[in-house]
CSV table of C-alpha atoms in Angstrom, one decimal:
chain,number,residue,atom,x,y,z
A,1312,UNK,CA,0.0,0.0,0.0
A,1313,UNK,CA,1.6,3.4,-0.9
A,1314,UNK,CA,1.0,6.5,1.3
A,1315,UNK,CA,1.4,10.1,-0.3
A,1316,UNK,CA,3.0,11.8,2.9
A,1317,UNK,CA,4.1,10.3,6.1
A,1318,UNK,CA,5.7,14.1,7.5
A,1319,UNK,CA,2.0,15.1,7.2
A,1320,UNK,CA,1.3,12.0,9.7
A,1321,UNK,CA,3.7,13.4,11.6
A,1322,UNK,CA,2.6,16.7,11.6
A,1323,UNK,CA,-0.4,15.6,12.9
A,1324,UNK,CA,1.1,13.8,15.8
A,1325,UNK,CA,2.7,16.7,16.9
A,1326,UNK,CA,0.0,19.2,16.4
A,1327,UNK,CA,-2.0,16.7,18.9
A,1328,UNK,CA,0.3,16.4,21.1
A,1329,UNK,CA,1.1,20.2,21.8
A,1330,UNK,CA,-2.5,20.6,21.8
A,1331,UNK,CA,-2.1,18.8,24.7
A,1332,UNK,CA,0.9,20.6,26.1
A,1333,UNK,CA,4.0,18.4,25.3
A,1334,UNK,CA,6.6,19.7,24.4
A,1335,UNK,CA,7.4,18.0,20.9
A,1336,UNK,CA,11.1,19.5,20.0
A,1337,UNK,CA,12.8,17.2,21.8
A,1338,UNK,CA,14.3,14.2,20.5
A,1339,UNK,CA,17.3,11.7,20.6
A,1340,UNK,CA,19.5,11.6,17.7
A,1341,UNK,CA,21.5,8.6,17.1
A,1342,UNK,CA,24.8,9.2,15.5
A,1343,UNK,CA,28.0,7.0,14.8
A,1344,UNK,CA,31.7,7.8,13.8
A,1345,UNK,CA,33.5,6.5,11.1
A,1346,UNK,CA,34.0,3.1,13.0
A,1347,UNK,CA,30.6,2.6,14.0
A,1348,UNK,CA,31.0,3.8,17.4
A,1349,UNK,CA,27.5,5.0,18.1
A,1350,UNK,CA,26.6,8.2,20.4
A,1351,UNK,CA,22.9,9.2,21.0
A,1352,UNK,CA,22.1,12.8,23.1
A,1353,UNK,CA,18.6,15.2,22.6
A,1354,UNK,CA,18.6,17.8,20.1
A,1355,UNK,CA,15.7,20.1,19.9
A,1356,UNK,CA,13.7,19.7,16.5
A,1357,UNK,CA,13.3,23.3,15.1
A,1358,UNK,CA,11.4,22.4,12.0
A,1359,UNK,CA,9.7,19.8,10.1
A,1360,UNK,CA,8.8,20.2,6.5
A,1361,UNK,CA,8.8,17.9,3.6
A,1362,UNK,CA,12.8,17.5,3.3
A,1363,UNK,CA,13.0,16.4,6.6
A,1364,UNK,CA,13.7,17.2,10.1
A,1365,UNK,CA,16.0,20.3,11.4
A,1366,UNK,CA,17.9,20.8,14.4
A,1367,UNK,CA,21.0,23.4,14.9
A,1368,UNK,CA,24.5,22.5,16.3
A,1369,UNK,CA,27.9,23.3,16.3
A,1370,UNK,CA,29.8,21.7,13.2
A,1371,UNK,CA,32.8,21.4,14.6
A,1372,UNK,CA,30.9,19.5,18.1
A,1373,UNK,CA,31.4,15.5,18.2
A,1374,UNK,CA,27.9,15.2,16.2
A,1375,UNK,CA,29.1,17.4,13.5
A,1376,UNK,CA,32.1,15.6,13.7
A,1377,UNK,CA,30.4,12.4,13.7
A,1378,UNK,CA,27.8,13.1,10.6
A,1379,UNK,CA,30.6,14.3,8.7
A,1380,UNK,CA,31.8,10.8,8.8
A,1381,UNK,CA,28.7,9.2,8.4
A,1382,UNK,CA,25.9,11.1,6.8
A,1383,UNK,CA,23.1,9.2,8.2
A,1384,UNK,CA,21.5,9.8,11.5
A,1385,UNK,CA,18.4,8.5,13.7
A,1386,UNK,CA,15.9,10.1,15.8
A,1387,UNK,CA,13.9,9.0,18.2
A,1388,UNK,CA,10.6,11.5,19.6
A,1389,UNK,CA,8.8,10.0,22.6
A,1390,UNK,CA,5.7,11.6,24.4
A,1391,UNK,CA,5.6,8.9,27.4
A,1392,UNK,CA,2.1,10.7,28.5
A,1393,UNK,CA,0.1,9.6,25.2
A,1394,UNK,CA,2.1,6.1,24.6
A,1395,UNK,CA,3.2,7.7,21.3
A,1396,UNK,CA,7.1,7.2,19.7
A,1397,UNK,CA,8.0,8.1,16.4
A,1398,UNK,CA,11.0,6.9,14.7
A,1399,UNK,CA,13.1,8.5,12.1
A,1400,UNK,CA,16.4,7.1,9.9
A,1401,UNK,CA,17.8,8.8,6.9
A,1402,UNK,CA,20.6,10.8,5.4
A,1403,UNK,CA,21.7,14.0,6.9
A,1404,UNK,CA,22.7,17.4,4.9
A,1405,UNK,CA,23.5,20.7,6.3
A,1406,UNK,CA,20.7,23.4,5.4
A,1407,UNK,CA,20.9,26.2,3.5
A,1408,UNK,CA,23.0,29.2,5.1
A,1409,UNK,CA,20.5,31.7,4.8
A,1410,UNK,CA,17.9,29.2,6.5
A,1411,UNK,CA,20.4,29.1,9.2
A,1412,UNK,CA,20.8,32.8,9.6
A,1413,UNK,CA,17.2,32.8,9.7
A,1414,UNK,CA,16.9,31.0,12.7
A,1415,UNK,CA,20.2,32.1,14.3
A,1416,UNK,CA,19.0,36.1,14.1
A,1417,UNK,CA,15.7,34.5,16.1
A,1418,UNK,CA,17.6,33.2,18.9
A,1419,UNK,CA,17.9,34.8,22.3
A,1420,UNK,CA,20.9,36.8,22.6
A,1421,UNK,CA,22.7,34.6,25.1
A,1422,UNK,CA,22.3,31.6,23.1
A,1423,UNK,CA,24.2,33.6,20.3
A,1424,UNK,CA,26.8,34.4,22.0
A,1425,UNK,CA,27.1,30.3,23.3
A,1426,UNK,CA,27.4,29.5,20.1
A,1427,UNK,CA,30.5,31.9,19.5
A,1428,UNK,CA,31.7,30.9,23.0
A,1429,UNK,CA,31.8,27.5,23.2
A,1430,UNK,CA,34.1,24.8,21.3
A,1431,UNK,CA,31.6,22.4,21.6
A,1432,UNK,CA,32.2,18.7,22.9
A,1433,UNK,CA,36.0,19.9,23.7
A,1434,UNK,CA,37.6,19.8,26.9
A,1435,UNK,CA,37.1,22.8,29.0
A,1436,UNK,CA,40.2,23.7,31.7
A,1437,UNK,CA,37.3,25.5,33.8
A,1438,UNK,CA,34.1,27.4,34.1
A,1439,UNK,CA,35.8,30.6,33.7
A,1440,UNK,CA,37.1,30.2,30.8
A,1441,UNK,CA,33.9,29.7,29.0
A,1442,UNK,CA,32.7,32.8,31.1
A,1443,UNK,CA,35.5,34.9,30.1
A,1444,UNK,CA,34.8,34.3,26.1
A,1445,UNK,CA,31.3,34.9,27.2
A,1446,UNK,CA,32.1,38.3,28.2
A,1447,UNK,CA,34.4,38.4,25.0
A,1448,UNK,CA,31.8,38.0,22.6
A,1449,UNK,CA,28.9,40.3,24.6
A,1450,UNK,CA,31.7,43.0,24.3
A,1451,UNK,CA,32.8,42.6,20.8
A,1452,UNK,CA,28.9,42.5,19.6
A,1453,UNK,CA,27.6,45.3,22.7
A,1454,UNK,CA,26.5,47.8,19.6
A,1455,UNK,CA,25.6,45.5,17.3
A,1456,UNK,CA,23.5,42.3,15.5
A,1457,UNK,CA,25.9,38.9,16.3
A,1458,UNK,CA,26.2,37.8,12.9
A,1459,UNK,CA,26.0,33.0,12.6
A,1460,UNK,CA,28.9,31.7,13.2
A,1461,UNK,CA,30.2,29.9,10.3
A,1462,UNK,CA,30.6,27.1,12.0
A,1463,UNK,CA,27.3,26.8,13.2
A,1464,UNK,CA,24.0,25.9,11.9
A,1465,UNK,CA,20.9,23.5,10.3
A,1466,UNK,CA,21.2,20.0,10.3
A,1467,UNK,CA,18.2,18.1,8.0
A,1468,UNK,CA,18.0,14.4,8.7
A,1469,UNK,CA,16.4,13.6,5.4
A,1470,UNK,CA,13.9,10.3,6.3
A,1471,UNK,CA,13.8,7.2,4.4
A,1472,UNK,CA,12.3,5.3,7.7
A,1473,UNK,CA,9.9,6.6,9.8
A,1474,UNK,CA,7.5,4.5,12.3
A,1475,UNK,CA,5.4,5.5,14.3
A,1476,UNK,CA,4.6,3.5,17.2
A,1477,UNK,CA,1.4,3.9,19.6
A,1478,UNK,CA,1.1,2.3,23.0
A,1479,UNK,CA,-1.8,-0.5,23.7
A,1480,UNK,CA,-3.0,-3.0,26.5
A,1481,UNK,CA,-0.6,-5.9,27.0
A,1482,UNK,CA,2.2,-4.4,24.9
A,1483,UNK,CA,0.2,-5.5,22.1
A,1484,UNK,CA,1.5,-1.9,20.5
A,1485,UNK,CA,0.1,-0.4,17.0
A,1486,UNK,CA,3.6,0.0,15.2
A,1487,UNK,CA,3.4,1.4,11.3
A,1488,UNK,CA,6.5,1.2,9.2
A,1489,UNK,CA,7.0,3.8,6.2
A,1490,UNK,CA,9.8,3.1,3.7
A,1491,UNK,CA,10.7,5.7,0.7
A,1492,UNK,CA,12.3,3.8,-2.0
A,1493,UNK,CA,12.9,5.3,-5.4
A,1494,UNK,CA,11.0,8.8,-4.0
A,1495,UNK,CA,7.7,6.6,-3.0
A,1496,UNK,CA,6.5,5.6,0.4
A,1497,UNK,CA,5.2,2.4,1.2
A,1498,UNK,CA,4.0,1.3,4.4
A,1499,UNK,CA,3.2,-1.9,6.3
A,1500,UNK,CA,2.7,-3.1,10.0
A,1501,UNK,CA,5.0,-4.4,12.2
A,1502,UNK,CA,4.4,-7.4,15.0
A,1503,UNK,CA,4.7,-5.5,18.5
C-alpha cells in the first residue's frame, strides 16, 4: 500500500500532542563515527517540513564531527504521556546558510553568544574560561547584530524510515512502518 505523505502524519502527531501541552522539539539523535562507534544525546527539532527534520549544532561539536563521517542519522521523539514514539532514519545534509541565519538572528541573545563561546564537545580547563569568552563575545557584539557563526547551523535528517509506534493494552503496541524507495512511500505493519 503506498502513502502520499508520512511528515503530514507526523505533523499531525505533533499538532495533537502540543494541543495537549508536550513539548514535541525534543528528541534523541543517534549518531556514529567513522567506526561505527554510536553516540545518542537530545537535540531540539526546530522544523519539520517535507525535506525532513531540522535541528541546529555546532559543526565542529562531536555530532558534526560524527555526521561528517557518516551522513546518516536516527531520531527518536517519545511523548511517554500519550504512549506515542516516532522513529526517524535517513541521510543528513546541512541546510541552506541563509535558513540558518534565519533561525540564528531569532535566537535569544545569550544563546548567540554560546554559540560563539563554546568549542563544543571539547575539553574545557574551567568554568571561567567559557565565562571569560562569554564576556568576550557580549563586548565585541555590545552595539551590534551577532552575525551565525560559520561554523554553526541546520542539520536536515532527510527520512527514508519513519515508524510511528502507539502504545496498547498488554504491549500489544500499534507499530506502522514507512519506507521511501525510489521517492515513494510504502508502508506496512509491524508485530509489537
Amino acid at each position: 500500500m503506498t502513502i502520499a505523505d508520512p511528515i503530514a502524519e507526523y505533523l499531525r502527531a505533533s499538532a495533537r500532542a502540543a494541543s495537549q501541552g508536550i513539548d514535541t522539539a525534543p528528541a534523541a539523535l543517534a549518531t556514529a563515527d567513522r567506526s561505527g562507534r554510536p553516540a545518542v544525546r537530545i537535540v531540539l527539532i526546530r522544523h519539520v517540513d517535507e525535506r525532513g527534520f531540522v535541528f541546529h549544532t555546532n559543526y565542529n561539536s562531536r555530532k558534526g564531527r560524527e555526521l561528517a563521517e557518516n551522513a546518516r542519522a536516527a531520531l527518536c521523539i517519545h511523548w511517554p504521556a500519550l504512549e506515542e514514539q516516532i522513529r526517524i532514519e535517513g541521510a543528513v545534509e546541512r541546510i541552506a546558510a541563509d535558513e540558518s541565519d534565519a533561525y540564528f538572528k531569532g535566537r535569544p541573545r545569550g544563546s548567540q553568544i554560546g554559540a560563539w563561546a563554546s568549542d563544543q564537545s571539547e575539553d574545557l580547563p574551567a568554568r571561567a574560561a567559557l565565562e571569560a569568552r562569554m564576556r568576550e563575545i557580549e563586548e565585541r557584539y555590545s552595539e551590534s547584530e551577532i552575525p551565525r557563526p560559520p561554523h554553526w547551523g541546520g542539520i536536515r535528517v532527510v527520512p527514508d524510515r519513519i515508524e510511528f509506534w502507539y502504545g496498547r493494552p498488554d504491549r500489544l503496541h500499534d507499530r506502522v512502518l514507512y519506507v521511501k524507495s525510489a521517492g515513494t512511500w510504502t508502508t506496512s505493519r509491524l508485530y509489537p
